[in-house]
Coordinates of C-alpha atoms in Angstrom, one line a residue:
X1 CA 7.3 9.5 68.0
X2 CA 7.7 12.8 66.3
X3 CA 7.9 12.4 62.4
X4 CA 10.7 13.9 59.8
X5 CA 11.5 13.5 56.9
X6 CA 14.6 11.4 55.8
X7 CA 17.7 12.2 54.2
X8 CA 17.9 10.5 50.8
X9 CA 21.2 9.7 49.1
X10 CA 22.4 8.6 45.5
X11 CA 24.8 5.9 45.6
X12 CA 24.3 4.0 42.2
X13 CA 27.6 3.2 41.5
X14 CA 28.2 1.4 44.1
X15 CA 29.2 -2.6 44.6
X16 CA 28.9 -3.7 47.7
X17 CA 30.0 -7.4 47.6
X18 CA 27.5 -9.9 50.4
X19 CA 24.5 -9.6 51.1
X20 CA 24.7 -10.2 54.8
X21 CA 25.0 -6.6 55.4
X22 CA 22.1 -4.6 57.6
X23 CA 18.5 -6.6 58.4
X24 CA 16.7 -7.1 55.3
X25 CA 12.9 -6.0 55.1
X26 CA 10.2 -6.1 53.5
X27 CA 7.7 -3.1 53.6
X28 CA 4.5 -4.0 53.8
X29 CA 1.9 -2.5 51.4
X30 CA -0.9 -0.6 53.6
X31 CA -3.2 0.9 50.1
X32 CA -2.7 1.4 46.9
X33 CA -4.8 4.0 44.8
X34 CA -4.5 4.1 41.1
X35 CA -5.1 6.4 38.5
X36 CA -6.4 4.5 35.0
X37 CA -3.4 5.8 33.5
X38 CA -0.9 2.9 35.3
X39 CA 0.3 5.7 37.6
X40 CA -0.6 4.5 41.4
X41 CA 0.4 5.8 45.0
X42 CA 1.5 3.1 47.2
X43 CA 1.7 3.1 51.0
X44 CA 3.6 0.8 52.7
X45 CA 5.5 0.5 55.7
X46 CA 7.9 -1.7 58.1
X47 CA 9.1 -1.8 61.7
X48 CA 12.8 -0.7 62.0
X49 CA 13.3 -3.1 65.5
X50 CA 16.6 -1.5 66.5
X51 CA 19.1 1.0 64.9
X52 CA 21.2 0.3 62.0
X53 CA 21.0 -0.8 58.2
X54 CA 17.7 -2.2 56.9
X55 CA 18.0 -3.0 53.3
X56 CA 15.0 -3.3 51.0
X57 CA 16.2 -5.6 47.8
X58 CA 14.5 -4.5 44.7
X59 CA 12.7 -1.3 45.2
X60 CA 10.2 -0.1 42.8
X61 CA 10.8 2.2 40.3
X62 CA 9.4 6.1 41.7
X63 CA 8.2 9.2 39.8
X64 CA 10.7 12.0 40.3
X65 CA 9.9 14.0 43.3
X66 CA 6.8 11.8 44.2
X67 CA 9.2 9.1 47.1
X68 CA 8.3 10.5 50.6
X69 CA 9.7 8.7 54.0
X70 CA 8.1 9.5 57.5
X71 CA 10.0 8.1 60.5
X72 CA 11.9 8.7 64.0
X73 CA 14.9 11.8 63.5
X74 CA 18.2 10.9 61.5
X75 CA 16.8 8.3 59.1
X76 CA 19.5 8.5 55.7
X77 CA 18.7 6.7 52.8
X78 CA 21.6 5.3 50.5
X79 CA 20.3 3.6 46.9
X80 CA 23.0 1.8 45.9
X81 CA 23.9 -2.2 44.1
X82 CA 25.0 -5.0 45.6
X83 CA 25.8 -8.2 43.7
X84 CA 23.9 -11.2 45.4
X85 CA 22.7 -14.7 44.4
X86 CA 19.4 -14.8 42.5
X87 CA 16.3 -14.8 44.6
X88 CA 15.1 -18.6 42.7
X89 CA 16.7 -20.9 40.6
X90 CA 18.8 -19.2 37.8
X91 CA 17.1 -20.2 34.2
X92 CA 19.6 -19.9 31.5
X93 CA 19.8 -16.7 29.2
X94 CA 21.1 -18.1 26.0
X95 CA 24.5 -16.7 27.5
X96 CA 26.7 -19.6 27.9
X97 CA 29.5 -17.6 29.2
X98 CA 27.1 -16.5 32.1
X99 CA 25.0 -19.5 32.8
X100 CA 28.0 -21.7 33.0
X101 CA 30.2 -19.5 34.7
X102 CA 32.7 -21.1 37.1
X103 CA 31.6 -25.2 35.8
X104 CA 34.0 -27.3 34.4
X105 CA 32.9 -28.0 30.8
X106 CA 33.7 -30.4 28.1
X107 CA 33.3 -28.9 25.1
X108 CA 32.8 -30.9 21.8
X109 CA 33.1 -28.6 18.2
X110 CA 31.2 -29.5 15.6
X111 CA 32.7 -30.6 11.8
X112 CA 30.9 -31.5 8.5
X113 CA 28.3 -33.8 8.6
X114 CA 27.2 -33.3 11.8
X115 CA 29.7 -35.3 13.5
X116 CA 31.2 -34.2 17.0
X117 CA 35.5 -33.6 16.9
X118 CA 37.6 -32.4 18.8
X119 CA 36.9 -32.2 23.3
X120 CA 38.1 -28.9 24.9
X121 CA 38.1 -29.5 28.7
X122 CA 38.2 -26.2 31.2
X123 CA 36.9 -23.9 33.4
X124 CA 34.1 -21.2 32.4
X125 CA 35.8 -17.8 32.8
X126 CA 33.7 -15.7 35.1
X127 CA 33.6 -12.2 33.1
X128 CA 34.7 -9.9 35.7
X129 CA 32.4 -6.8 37.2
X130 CA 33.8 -3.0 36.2
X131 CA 34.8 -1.9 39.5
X132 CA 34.5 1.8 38.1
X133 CA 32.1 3.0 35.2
X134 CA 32.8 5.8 33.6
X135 CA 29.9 8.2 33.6
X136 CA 28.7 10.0 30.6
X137 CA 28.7 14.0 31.7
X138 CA 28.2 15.5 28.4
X139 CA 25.0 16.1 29.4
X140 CA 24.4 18.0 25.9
X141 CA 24.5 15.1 24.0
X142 CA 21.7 13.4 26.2
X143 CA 18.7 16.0 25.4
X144 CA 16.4 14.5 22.0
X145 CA 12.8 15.3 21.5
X146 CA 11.0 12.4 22.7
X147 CA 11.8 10.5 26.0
X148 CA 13.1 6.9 25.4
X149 CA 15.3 8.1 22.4
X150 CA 17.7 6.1 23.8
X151 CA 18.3 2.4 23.3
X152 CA 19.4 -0.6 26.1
X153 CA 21.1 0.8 28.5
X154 CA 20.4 4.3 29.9
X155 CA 22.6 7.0 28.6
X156 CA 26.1 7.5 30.9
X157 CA 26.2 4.0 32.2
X158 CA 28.6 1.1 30.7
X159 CA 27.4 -1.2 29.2
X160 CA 27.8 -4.8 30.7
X161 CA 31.0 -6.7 29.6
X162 CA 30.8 -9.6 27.6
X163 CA 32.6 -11.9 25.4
X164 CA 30.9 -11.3 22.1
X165 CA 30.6 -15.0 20.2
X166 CA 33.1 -16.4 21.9
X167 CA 33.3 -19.1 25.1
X168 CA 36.1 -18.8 27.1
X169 CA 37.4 -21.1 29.2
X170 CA 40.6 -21.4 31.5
X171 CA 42.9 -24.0 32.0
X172 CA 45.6 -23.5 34.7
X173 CA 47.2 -20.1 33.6
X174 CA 45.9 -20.7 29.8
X175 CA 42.7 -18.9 28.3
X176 CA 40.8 -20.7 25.2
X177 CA 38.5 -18.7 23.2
X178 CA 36.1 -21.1 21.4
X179 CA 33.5 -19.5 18.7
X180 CA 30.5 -20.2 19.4
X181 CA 29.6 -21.2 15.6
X182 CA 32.0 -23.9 16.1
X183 CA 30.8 -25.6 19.0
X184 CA 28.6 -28.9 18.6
X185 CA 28.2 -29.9 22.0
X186 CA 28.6 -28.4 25.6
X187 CA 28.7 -30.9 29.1
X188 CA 28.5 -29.5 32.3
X189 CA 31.3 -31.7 34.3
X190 CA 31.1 -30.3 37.3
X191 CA 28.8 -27.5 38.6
X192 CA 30.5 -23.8 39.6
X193 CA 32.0 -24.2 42.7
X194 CA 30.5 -20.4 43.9
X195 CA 27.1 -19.6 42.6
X196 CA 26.6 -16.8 39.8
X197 CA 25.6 -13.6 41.6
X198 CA 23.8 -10.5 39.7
X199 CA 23.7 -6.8 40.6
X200 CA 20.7 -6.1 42.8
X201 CA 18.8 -2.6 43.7
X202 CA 19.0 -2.2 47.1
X203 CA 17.8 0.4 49.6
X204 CA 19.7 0.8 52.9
X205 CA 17.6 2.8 55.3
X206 CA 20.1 3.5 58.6
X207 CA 17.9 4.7 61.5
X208 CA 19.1 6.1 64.5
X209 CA 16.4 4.6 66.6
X210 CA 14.0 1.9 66.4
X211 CA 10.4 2.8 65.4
X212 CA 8.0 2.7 62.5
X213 CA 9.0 3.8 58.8
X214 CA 6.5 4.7 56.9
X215 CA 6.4 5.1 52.6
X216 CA 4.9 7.2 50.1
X217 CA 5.4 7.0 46.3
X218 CA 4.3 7.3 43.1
X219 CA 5.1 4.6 40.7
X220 CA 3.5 2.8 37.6
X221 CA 2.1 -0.6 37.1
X222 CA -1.6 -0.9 38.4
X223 CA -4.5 1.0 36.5
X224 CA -8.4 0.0 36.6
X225 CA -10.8 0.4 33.5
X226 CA -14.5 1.5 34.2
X227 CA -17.8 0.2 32.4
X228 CA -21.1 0.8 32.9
X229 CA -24.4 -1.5 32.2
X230 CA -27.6 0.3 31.6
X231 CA -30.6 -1.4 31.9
X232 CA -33.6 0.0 30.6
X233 CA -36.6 -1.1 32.7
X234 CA -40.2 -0.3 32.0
X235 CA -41.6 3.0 33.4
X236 CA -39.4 4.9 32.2
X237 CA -37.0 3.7 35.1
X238 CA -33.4 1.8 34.7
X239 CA -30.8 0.8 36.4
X240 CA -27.1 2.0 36.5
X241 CA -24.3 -0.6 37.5
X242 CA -20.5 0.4 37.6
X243 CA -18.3 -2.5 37.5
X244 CA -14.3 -2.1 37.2
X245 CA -11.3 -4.6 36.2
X246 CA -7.6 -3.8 38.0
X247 CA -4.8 -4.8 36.4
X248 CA -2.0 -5.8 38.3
X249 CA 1.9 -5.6 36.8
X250 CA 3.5 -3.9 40.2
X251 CA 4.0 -6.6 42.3
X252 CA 2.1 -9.3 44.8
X253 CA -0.5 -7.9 46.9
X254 CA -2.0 -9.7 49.6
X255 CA -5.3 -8.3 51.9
X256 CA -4.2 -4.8 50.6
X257 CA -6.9 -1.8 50.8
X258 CA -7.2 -0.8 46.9
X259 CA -8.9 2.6 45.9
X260 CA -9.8 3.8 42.4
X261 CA -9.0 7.4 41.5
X262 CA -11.3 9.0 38.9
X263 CA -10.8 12.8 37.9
X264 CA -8.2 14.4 35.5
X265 CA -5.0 14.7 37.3
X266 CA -1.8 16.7 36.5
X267 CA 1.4 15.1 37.5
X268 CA 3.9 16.8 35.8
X269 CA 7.2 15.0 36.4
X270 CA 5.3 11.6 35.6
X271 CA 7.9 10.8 32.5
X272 CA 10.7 11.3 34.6
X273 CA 12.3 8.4 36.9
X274 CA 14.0 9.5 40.4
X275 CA 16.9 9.7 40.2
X276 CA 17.0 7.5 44.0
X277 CA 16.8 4.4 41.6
X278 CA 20.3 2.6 41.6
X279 CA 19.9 2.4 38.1
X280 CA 19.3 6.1 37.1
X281 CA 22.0 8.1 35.7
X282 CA 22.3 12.2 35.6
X283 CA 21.8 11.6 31.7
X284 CA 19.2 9.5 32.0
X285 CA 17.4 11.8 34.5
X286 CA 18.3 15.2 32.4
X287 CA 17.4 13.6 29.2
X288 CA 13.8 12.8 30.7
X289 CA 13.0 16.1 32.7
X290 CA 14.0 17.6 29.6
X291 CA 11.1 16.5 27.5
X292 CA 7.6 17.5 27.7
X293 CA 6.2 13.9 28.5
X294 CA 6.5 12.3 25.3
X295 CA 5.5 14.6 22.9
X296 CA 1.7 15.1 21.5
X297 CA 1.7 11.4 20.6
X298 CA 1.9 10.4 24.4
X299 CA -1.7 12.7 24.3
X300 CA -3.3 11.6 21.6
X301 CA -3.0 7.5 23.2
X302 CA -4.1 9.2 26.8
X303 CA -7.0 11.6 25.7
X304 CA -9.6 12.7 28.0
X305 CA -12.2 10.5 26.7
X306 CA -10.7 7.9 29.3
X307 CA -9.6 10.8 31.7
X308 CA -6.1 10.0 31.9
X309 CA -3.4 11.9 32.2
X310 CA -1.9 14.1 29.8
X311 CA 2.0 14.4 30.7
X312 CA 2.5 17.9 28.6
X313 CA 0.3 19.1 31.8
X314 CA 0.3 22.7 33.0
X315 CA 2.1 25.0 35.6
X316 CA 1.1 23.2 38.8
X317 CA 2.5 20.1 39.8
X318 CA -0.6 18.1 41.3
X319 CA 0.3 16.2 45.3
X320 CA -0.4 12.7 46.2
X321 CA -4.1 12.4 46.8
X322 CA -5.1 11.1 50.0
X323 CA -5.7 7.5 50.1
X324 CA -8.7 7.6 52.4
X325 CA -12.2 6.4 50.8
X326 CA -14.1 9.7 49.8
X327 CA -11.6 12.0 50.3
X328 CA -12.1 15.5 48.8
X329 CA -9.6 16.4 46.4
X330 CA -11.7 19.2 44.1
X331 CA -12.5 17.3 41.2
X332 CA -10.6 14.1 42.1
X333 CA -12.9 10.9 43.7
X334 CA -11.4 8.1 45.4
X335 CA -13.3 4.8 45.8
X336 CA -12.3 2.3 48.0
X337 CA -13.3 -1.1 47.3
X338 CA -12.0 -3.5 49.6
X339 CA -9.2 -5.4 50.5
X340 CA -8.2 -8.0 48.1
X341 CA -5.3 -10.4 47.4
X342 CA -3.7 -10.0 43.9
X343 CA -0.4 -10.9 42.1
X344 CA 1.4 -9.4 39.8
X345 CA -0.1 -10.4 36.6
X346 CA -3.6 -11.0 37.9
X347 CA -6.7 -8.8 37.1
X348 CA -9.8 -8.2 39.1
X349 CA -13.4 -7.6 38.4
X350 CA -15.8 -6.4 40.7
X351 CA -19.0 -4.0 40.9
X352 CA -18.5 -0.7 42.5
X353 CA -22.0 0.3 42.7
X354 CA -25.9 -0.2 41.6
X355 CA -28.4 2.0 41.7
X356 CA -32.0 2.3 39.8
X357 CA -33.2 6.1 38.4
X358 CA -35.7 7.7 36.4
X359 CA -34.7 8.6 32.9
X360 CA -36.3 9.6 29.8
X361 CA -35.9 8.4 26.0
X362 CA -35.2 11.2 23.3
X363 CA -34.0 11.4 20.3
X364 CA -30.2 13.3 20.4
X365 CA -29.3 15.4 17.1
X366 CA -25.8 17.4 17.2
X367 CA -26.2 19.8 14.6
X368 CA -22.5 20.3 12.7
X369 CA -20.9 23.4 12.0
X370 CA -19.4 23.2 8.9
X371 CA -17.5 26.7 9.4
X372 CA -14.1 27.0 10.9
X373 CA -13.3 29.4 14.2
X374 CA -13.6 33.0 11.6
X375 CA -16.7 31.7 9.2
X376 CA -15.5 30.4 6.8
X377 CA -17.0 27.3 4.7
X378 CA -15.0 24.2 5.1
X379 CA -16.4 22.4 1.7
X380 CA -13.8 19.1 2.3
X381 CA -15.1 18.5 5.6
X382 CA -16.9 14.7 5.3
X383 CA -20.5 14.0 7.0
X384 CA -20.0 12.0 9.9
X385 CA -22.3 9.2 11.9
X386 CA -22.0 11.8 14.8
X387 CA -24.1 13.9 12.5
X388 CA -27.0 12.0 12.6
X389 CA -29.7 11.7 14.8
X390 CA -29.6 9.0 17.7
X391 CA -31.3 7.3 20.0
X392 CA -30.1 7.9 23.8
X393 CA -31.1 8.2 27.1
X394 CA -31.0 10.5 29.5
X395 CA -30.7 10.3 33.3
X396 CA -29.5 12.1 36.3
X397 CA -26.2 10.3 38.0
X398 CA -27.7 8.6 41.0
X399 CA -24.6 7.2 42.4
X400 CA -23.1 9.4 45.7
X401 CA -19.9 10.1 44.0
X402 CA -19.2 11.1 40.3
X403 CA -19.5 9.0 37.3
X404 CA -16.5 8.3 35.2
X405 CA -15.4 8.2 31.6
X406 CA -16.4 4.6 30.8
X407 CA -17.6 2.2 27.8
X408 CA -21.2 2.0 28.2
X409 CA -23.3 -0.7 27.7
X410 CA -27.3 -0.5 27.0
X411 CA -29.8 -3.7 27.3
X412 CA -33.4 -3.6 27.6
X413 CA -35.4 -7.2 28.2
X414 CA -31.6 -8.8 28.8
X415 CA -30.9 -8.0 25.1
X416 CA -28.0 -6.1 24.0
X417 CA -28.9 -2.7 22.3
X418 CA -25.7 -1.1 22.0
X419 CA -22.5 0.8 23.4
X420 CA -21.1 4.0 23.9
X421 CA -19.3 6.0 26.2
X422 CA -20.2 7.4 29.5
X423 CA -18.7 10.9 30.3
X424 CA -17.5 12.8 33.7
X425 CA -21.2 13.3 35.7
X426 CA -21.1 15.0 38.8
X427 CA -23.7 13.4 41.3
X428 CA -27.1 14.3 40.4
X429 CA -26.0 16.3 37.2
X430 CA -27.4 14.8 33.8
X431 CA -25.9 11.7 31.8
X432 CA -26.8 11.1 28.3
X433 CA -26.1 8.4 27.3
X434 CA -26.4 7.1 23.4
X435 CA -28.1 3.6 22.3
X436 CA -27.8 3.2 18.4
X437 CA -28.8 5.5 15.7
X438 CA -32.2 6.2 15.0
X439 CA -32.8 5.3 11.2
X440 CA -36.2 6.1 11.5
X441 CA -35.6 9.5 12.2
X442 CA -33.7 11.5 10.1
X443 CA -32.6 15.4 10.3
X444 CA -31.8 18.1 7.8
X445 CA -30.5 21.6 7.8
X446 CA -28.9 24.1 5.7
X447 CA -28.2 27.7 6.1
X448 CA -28.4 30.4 3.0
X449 CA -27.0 33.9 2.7
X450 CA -30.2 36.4 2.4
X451 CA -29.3 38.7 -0.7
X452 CA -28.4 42.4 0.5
X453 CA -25.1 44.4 0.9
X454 CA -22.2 42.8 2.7
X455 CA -20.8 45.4 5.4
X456 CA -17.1 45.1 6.0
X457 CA -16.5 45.2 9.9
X458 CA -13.1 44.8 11.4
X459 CA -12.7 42.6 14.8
X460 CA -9.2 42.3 16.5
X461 CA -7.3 43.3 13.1
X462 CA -8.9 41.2 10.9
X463 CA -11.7 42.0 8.2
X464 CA -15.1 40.5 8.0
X465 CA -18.1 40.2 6.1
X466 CA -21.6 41.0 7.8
X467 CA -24.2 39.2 5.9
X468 CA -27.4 37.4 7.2
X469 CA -28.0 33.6 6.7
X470 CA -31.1 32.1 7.1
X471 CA -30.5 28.8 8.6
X472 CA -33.2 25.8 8.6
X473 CA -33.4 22.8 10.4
X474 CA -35.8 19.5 9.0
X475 CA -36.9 16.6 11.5
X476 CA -38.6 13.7 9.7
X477 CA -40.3 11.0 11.8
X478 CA -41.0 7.7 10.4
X479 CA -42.3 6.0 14.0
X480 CA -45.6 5.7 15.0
X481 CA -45.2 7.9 17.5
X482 CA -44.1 11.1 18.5
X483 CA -39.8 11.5 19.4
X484 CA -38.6 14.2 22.1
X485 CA -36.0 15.9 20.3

């Protein structure tokens, strides 16, 4: 079958009443590959087994410009909403209007003392649907400085209709409205003749022919976190293990090939929603593509210390990565790890590799630089912990792929000596790794202006100072051996 692409349209607005409309699939999820951000690319598919309307109920939520189809010629994609009865049983919402709407009720009001008066008997008004809503096109308005400004529901859509704190119920061609501060006691006489629908996403996919459809998006809700265990065996040998945990708030997975992404990806649109949901708006979708991802604060909770992604990315807009195991993608790694059953609120730990190395024990001193970017003295700045010498070990990455950004654990003898932080190692490339702070060793340095005449040079505009500074560095070592620096 030759492959296109399909024609997606926007139909949001849209109430389609029944639900008996088209075939209803489906897809089934071939791999998912996620990022430790929460963004993940799913793959899925299903069999369209003749032409017509096959309508996916509850789609997931897509990045903008990240929702790719691949089927037979002709294949047009409506999102719209259609209102159906709930997939389970309805739990109640606290709304009496909508939980009991259609019943016969007897309703009892309260009086003082806690007594039960007077009985109301009648029919729960079912609040009525808009059949139009009234879009918000001053798209001006929608445009604010951080993404999710907004509160409830998304700008340009109405909000739902309700009764405030009142219960209304009919009676023939009379309508009681009952405050809801007044009313002691509420039986159900007789249970709503029709059962209470809701609006539903849906996604009708009308294909001309038969044949296989096959997905592509990018969506959030799955992430996995790294760690590392270092064990530090004798010889000057020790073993590496990776392990990961996946976290699962996407949906039920069952036997589904997963696939951790490691690297430092650029997604550029990932604050913005497609506007393919039936529940996006053109405000919505201007007021997000307006923004730069959620401002520095959205950075400084997603920093490269964990390699995540930083949404105030730059010019290029970065493609789905493959999902095959391995596959090249520069600086992005993809490592399959099975297929696994999961639901949606379950998490999963597992090893991704093992492997034992050579490494060496020093002693790691980062010298500060208490000058700023032109030389000059920054007297306020505080000594840090970072300052200070500390014990770590070195080693070169043994594992056939990169190692990741990851919490680090070291234990020698099966006790714990510390944790710290693993950083992006390319295979074979060398790790340090830190274990605590060495106490025993301690450093000093200072640097001192030699006396002479200070020369005034000029570098791109500004004036300087050339002077010479005798710096000096002081290692004291209380072991009873000798340290590598």
């Amino acid at each position: 079958m030759k492959a296109s692409y399909a024609v997606l349209l926007l139909s949001a607005a849209s109430f389609v009443h029944g639900q008996d409309e088209g075939i209803v699939i489906q897809p089934e999820v071939d791999s998912v590959a996620m990022f430790k951000n929460g963004m993940t690319v799913v793959r899925a598919s299903f069999e369209a087994g003749k032409p017509g309307d096959h309508v996916w109920i509850d789609p997931p939520k897509a990045v903008h410009g990240a929702f790719f189809v691949e089927s037979g010629p002709g294949l047009v994609i409506r999102s719209t909403t259609r209102m159906m009865k709930p997939d389970g049983p309805a739990f109640p919402t606290g709304n009496l209007q909508r939980d009991l709407a259609g019943a016969i009720v007897s309703v009892s009001l309260g009086s003082e003392g806690g007594k039960l008066g007077e009985t109301v008997t009648g029919k729960v008004w079912a609040v009525p649907q808009p059949e139009r809503i009234h879009w918000n096109t001053d798209y001006a308005t929608t445009e604010g400085r951080h993404y999710g400004a907004y509160h409830g529901s998304p700008p340009g859509r109405a909000a739902a209709i309700t009764t405030g704190s009142w219960l209304v119920l009919e009676s023939g061609d009379d309508r009681r409205f009952i405050a809801m501060s007044r009313i002691g006691q509420v039986r159900v006489a007789e249970e709503a003749a029709e059962p209470v629908t809701e609006p539903r996403a849906v996604m009708v996919f009308s294909a001309k022919e038969a044949g296989k459809v096959q997905l592509t998006y990018l969506t959030k809700g799955m992430a996995w976190m790294p760690a590392y265990r270092v064990d530090l065996l004798a010889g000057d040998r020790l073993r590496l293990r990776q392990t990961a945990v996946v976290r699962n708030e996407l949906m039920n997975l069952e036997k589904t090939w997963l696939e951790l992404i490691s690297g430092y990806p650029n997604i550029k649109f990932a604050h913005v929603d497609s506007p393919l949901g039936a529940q996006a708006t053109l405000a919505a979708f201007f007021q997000q593509i307006s923004q730069q991802g959620g401002g520095q604060a959205g950075v400084a909770t997603q920093q490269v210390a964990y390699n995540v992604l930083s949404n105030r990315a730059s010019e290029a807009v970065f493609p789905l990565p493959r999902t095959d195991q391995g596959a090249p993608a520069e600086d992005l790694h993809h490592e399959g790890i099975g297929r696994h059953d999961l639901l949606e609120g379950d998490s999963l730990s597992l090893e991704v590799a093992s492997a034992e190395t050579s490494c060496e024990r020093i002693v790691e001193w980062r010298v500060p630089d208490y000058r700023d970017d032109r030389g000059r003295l920054q007297r306020n700045r505080e000594r840090k912990d970072a300052d200070e010498p500390w014990d770590a070990v070195q080693f070169a990455n043994p594992f056939e792929f990169p190692m990741t950004t990851a919490a680090a654990s070291v234990l020698q003898g099966k006790r714990f000596r510390g944790q710290s932080m693993a950083t992006w190692t390319a295979p074979g490339h060398k790790a340090s790794i830190r274990i605590n702070k060495a106490l025993t060793v301690r450093g000093e340095h200072s640097e001192v202006e030699e006396e002479g005449k200070r020369e005034i040079i000029w570098i791109a505009g500004q004036d300087f100072q050339r002077t010479v500074v005798s710096g000096r560095l002081k290692v004291s070592n209380a072991r009873p051996r000798a340290v590598k620096m």
